[in-house]
JSON list of C-alpha atoms in Angstrom, two decimals:
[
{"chain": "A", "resi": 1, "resn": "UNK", "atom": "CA", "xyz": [204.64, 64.08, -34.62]},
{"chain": "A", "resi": 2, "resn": "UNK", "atom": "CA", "xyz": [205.55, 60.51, -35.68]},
{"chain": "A", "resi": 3, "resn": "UNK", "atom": "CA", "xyz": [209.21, 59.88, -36.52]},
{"chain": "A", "resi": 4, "resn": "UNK", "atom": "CA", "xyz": [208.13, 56.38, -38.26]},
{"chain": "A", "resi": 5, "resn": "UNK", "atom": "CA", "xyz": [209.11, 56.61, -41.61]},
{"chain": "A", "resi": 6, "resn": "UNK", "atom": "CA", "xyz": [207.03, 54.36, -44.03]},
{"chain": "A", "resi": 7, "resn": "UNK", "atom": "CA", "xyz": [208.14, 53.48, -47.53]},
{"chain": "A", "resi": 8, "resn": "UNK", "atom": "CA", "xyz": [205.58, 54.62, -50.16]},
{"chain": "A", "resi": 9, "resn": "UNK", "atom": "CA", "xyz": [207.68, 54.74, -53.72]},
{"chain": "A", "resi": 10, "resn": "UNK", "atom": "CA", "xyz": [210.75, 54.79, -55.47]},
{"chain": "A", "resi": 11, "resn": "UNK", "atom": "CA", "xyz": [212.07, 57.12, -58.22]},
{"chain": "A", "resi": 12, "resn": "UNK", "atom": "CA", "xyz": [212.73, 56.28, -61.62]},
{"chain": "A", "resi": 13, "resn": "UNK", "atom": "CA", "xyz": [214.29, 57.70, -64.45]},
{"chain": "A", "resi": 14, "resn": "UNK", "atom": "CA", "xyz": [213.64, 61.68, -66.06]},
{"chain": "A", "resi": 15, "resn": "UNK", "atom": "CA", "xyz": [210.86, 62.14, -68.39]},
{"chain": "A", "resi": 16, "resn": "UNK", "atom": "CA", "xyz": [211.37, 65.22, -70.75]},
{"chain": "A", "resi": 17, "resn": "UNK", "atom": "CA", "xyz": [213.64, 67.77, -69.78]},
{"chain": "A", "resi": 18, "resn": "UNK", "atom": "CA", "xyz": [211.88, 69.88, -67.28]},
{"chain": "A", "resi": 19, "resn": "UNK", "atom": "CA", "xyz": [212.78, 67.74, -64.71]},
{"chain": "A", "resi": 20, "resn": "UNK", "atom": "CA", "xyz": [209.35, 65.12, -64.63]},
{"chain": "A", "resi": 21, "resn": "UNK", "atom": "CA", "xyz": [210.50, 61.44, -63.18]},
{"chain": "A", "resi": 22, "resn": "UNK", "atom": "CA", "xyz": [209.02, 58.09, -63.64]},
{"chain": "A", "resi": 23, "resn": "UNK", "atom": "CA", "xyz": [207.38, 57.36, -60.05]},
{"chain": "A", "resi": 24, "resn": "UNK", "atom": "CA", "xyz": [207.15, 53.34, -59.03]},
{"chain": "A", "resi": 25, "resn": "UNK", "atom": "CA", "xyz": [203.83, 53.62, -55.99]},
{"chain": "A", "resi": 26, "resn": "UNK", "atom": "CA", "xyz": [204.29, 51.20, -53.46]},
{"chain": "A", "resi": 27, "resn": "UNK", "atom": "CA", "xyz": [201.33, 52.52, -51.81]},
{"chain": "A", "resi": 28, "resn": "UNK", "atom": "CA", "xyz": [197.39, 51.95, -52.04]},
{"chain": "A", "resi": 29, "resn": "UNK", "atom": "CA", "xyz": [197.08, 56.39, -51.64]},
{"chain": "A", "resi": 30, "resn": "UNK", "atom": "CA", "xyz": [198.14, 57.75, -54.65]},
{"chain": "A", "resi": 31, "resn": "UNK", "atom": "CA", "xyz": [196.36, 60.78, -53.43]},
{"chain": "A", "resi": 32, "resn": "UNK", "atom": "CA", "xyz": [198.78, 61.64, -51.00]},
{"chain": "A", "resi": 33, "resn": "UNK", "atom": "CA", "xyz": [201.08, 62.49, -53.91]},
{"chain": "A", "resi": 34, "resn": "UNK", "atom": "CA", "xyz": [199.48, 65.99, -54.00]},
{"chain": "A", "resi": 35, "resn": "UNK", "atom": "CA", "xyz": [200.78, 69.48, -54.90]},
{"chain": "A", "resi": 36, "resn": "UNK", "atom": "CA", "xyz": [202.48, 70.68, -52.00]},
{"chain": "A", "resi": 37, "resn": "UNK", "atom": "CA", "xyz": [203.22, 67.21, -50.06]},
{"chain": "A", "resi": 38, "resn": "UNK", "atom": "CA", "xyz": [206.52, 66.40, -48.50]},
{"chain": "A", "resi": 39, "resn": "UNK", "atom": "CA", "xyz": [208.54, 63.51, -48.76]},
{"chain": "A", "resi": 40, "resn": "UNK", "atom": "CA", "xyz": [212.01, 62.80, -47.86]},
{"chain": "A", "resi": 41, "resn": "UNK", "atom": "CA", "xyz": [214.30, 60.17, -49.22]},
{"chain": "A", "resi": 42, "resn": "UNK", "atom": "CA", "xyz": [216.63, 57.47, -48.42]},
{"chain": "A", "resi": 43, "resn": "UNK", "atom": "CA", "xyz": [219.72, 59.88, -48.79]},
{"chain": "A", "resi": 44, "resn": "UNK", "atom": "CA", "xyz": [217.51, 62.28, -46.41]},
{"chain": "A", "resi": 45, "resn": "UNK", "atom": "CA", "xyz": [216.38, 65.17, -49.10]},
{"chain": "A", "resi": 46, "resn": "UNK", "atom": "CA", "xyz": [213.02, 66.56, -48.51]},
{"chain": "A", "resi": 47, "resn": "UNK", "atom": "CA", "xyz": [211.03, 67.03, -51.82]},
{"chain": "A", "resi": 48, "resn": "UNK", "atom": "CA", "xyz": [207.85, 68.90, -52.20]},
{"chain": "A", "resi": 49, "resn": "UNK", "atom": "CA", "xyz": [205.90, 67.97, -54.63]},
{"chain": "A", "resi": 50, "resn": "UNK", "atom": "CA", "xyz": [204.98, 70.40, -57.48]},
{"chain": "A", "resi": 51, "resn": "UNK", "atom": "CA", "xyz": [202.97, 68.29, -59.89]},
{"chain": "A", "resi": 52, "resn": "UNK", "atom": "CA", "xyz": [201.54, 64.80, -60.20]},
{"chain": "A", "resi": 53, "resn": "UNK", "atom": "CA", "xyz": [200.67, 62.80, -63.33]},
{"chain": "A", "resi": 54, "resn": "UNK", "atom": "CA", "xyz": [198.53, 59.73, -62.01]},
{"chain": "A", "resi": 55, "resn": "UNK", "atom": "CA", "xyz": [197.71, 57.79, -65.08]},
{"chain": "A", "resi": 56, "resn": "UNK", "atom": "CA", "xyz": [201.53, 58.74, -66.35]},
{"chain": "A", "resi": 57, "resn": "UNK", "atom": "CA", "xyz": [203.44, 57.37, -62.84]},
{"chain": "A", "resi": 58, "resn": "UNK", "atom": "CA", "xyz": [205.27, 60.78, -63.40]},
{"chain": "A", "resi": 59, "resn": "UNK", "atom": "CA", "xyz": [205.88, 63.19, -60.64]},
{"chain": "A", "resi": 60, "resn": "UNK", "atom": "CA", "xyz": [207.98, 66.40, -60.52]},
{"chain": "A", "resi": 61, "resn": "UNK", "atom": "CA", "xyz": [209.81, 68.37, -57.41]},
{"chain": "A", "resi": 62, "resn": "UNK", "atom": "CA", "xyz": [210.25, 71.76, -55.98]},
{"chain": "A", "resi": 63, "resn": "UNK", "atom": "CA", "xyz": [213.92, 72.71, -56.74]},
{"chain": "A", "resi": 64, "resn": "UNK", "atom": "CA", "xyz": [214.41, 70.27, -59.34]},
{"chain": "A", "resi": 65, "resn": "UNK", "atom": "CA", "xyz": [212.52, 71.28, -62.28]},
{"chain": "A", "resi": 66, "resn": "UNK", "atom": "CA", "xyz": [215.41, 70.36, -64.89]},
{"chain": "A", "resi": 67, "resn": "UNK", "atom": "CA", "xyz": [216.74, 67.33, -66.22]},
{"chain": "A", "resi": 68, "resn": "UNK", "atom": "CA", "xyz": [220.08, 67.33, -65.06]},
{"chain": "A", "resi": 69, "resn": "UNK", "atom": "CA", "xyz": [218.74, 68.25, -60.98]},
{"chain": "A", "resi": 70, "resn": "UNK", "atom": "CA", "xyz": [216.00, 65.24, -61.68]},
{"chain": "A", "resi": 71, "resn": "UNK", "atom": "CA", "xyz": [218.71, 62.82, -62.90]},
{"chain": "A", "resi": 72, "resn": "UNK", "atom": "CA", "xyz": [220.05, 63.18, -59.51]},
{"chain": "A", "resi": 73, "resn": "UNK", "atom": "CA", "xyz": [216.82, 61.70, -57.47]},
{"chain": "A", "resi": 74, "resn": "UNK", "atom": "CA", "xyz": [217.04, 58.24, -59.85]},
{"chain": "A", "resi": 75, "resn": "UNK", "atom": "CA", "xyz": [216.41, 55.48, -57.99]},
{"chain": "A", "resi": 76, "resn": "UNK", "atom": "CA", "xyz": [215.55, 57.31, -54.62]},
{"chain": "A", "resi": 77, "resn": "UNK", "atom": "CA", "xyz": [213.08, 55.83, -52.41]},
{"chain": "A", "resi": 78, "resn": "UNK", "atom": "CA", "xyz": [210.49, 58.16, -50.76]},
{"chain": "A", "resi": 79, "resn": "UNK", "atom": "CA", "xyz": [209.39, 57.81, -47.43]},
{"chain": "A", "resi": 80, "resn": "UNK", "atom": "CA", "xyz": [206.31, 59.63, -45.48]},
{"chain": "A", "resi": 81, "resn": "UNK", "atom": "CA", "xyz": [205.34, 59.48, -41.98]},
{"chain": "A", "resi": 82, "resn": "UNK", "atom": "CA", "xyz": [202.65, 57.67, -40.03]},
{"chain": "A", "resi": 83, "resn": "UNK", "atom": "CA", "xyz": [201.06, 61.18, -39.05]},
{"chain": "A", "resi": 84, "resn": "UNK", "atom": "CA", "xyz": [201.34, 62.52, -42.65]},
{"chain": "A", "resi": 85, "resn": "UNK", "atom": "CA", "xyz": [199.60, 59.06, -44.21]},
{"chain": "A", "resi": 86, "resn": "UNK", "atom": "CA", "xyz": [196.78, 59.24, -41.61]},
{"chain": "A", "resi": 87, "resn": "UNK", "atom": "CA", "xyz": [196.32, 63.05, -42.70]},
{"chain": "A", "resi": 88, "resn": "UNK", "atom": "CA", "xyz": [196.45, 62.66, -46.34]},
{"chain": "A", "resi": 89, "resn": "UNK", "atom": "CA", "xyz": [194.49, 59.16, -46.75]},
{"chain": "A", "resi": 90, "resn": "UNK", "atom": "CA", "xyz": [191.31, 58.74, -46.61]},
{"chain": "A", "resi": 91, "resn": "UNK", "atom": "CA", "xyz": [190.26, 55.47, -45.56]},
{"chain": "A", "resi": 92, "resn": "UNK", "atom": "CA", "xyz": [187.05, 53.31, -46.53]},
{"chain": "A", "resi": 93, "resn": "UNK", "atom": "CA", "xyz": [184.59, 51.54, -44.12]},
{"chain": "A", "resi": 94, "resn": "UNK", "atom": "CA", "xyz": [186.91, 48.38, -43.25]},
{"chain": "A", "resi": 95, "resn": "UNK", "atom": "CA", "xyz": [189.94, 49.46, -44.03]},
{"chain": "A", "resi": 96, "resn": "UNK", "atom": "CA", "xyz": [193.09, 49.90, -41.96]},
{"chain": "A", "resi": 97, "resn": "UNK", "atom": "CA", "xyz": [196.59, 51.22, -42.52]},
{"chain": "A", "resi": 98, "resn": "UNK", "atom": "CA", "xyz": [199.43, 48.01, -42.30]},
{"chain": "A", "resi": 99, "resn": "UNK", "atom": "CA", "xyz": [201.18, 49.79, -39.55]},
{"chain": "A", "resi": 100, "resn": "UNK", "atom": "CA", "xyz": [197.75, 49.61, -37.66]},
{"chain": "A", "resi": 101, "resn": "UNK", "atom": "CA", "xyz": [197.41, 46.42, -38.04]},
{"chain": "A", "resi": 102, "resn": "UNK", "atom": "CA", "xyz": [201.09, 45.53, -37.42]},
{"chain": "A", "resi": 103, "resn": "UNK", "atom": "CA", "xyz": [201.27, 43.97, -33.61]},
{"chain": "A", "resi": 104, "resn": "UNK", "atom": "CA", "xyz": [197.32, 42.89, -33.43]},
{"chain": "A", "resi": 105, "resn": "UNK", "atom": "CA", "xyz": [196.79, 40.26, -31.31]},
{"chain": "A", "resi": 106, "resn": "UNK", "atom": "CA", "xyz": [194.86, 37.16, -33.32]},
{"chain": "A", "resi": 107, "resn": "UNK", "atom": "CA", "xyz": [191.93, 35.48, -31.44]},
{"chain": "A", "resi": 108, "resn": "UNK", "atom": "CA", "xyz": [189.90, 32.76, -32.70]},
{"chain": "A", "resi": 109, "resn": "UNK", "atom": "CA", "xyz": [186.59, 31.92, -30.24]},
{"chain": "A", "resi": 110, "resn": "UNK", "atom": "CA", "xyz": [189.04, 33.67, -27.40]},
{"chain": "A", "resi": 111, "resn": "UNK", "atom": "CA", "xyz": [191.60, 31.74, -28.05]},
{"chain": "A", "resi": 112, "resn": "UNK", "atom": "CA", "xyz": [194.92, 33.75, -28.77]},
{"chain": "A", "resi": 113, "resn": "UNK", "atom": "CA", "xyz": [196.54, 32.09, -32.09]},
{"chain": "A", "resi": 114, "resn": "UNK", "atom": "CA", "xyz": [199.43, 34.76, -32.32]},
{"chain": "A", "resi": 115, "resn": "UNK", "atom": "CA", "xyz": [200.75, 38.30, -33.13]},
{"chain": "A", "resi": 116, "resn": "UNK", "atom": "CA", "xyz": [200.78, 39.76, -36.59]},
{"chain": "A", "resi": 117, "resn": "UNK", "atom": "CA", "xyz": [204.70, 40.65, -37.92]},
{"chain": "A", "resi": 118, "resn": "UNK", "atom": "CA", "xyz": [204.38, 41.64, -41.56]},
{"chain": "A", "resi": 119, "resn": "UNK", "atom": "CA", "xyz": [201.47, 41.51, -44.28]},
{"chain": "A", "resi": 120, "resn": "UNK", "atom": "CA", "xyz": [202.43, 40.16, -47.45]},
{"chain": "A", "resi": 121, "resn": "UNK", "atom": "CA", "xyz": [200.73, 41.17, -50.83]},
{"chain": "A", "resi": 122, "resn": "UNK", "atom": "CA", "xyz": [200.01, 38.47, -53.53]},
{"chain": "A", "resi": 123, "resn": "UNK", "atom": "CA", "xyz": [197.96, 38.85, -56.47]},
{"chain": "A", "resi": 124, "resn": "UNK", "atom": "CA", "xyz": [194.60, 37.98, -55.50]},
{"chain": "A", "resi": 125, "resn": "UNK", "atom": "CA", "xyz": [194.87, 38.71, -51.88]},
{"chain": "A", "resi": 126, "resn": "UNK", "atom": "CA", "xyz": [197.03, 40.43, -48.79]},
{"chain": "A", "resi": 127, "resn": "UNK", "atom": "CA", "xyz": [198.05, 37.90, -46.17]},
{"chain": "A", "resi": 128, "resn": "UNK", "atom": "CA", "xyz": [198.87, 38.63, -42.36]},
{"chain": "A", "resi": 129, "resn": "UNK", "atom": "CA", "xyz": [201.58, 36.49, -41.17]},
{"chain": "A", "resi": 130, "resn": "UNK", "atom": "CA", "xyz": [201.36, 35.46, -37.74]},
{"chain": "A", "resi": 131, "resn": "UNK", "atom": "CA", "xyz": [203.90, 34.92, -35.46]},
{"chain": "A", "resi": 132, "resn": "UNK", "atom": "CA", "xyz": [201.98, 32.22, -33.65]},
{"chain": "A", "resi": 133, "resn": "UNK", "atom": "CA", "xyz": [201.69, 31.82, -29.80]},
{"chain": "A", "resi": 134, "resn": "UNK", "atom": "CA", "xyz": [204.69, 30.54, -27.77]},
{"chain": "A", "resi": 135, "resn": "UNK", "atom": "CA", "xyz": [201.73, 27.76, -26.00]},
{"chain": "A", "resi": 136, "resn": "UNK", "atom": "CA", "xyz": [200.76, 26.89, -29.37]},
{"chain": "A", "resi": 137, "resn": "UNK", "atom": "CA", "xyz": [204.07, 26.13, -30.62]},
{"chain": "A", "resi": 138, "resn": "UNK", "atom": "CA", "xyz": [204.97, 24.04, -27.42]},
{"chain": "A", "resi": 139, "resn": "UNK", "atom": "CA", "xyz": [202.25, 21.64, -28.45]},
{"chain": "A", "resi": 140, "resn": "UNK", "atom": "CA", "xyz": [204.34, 21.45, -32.18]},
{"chain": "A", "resi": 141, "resn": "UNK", "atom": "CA", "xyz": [202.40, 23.88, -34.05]},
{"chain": "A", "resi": 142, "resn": "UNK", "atom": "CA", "xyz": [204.31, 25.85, -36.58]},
{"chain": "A", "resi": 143, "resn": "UNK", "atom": "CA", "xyz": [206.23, 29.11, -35.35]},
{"chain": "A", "resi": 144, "resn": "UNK", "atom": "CA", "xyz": [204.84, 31.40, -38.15]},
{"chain": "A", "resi": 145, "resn": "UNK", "atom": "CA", "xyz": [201.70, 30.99, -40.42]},
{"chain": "A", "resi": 146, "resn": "UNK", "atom": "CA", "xyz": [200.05, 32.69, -43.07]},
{"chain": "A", "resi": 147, "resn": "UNK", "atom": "CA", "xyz": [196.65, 33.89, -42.80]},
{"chain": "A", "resi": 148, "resn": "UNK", "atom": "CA", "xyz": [194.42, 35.53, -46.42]},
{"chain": "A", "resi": 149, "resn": "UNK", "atom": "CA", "xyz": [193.06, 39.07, -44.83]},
{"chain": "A", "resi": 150, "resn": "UNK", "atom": "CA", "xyz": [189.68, 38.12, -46.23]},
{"chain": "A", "resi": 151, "resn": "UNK", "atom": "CA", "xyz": [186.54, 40.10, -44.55]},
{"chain": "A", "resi": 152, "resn": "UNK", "atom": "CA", "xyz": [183.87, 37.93, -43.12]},
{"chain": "A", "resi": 153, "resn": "UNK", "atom": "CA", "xyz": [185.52, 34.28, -44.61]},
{"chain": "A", "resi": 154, "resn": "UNK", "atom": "CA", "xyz": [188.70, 34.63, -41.53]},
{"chain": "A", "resi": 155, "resn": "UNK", "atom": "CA", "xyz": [188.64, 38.45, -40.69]},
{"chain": "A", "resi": 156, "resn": "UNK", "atom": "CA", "xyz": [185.49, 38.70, -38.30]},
{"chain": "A", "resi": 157, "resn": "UNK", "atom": "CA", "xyz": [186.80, 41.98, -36.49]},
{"chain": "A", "resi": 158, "resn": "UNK", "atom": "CA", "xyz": [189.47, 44.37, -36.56]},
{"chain": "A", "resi": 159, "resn": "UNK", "atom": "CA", "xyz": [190.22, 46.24, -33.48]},
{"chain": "A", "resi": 160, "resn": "UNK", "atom": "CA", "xyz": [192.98, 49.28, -34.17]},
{"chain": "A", "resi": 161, "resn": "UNK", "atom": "CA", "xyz": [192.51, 50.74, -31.13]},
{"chain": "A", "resi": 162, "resn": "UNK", "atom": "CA", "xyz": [193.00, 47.25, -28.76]},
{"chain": "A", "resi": 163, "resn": "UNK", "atom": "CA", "xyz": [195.23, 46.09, -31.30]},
{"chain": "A", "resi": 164, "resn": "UNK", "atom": "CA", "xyz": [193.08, 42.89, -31.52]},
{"chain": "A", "resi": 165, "resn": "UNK", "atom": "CA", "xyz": [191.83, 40.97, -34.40]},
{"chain": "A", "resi": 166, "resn": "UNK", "atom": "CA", "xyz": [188.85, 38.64, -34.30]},
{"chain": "A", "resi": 167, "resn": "UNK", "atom": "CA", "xyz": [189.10, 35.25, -36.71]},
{"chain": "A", "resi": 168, "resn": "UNK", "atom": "CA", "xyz": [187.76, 32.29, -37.78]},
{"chain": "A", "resi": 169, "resn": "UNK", "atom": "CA", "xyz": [189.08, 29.12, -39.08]},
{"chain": "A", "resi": 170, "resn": "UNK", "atom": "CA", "xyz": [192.62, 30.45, -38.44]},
{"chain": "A", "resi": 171, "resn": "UNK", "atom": "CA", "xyz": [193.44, 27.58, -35.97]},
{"chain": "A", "resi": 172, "resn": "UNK", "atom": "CA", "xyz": [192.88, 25.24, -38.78]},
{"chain": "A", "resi": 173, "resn": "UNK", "atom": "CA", "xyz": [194.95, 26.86, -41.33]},
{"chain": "A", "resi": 174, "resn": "UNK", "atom": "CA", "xyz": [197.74, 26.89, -38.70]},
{"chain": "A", "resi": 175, "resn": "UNK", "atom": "CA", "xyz": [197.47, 23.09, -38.04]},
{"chain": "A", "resi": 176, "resn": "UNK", "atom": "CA", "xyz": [197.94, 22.54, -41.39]},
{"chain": "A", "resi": 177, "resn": "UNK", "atom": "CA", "xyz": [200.82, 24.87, -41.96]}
]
């Protein structure tokens, strides 16, 4: 089993006084907050998850069904593992978890641009940011660029299992970072 821990949420304040607590997702699997799931925190509690409130953000733990016990997991972060997320979410056609896609390699026309090092979320669209080729930045290109993780307009292929990525017009948004 995988000992990566991945961030997914952070606790809030009590609701009520049977122990509920405002839940802040920083995950796209809400799902995965199921009756029964594990989590552990930041101060390295497991909770299991008793219920779930989706359209509230409001989620209540085994052992601490009572305000005061609740009061006690403010401001917690929760954390999940790569082997539970791939168990418990369900992915679409196209999709890919950001710890896949962490580490690709990014070609454009077979010509290696760079290594991915973080995505970065903005409004209207995620954005890989690349950690461009040690060649590339002898000839004065930019160490780092940002590329929009747009299907079919840069993102021609994504390949998990390679760790590869396929682009296009990627070179040009580097020149012109």
């Amino acid at each position: 089993m995988s000992i990566d821990k991945i961030y997914v949420a952070k606790l809030g304040k009590t609701v009520g006084l049977k122990g509920d607590i405002k839940i802040f997702l920083d995950s796209d699997f809400p799902n995965q907050f199921k009756t029964g799931a594990t989590f552990t925190t930041n101060k390295n509690l497991t909770l299991k998850v008793i219920s779930y409130n989706k359209s509230r953000q409001i989620i209540k733990f085994e052992n601490f069904e009572d305000i005061e016990l609740a009061k006690k997991l403010t401001n917690q972060e929760l954390f999940t593992t790569k082997d539970k997320t791939k168990e418990n979410c369900q992915l679409e056609k196209n999709e890919h978890f950001w710890f896949d896609i962490m580490d690709c390699i990014i070609y454009e026309n077979g010509k290696k641009l760079g290594k991915v090092i973080d995505i970065n979320r903005y409004p209207v669209n995620d954005y890989l940011e690349i950690q461009t080729d040690e060649s590339l930045v002898k000839e004065g290109l930019p160490k780092v660029f940002l590329l929009p993780y747009i299907l079919e307009t840069y993102i021609l292929n994504v390949n998990i299992k390679d760790k590869i990525i396929d682009v296009q017009d990627a070179y040009d948004i580097l020149e012109n970072s």
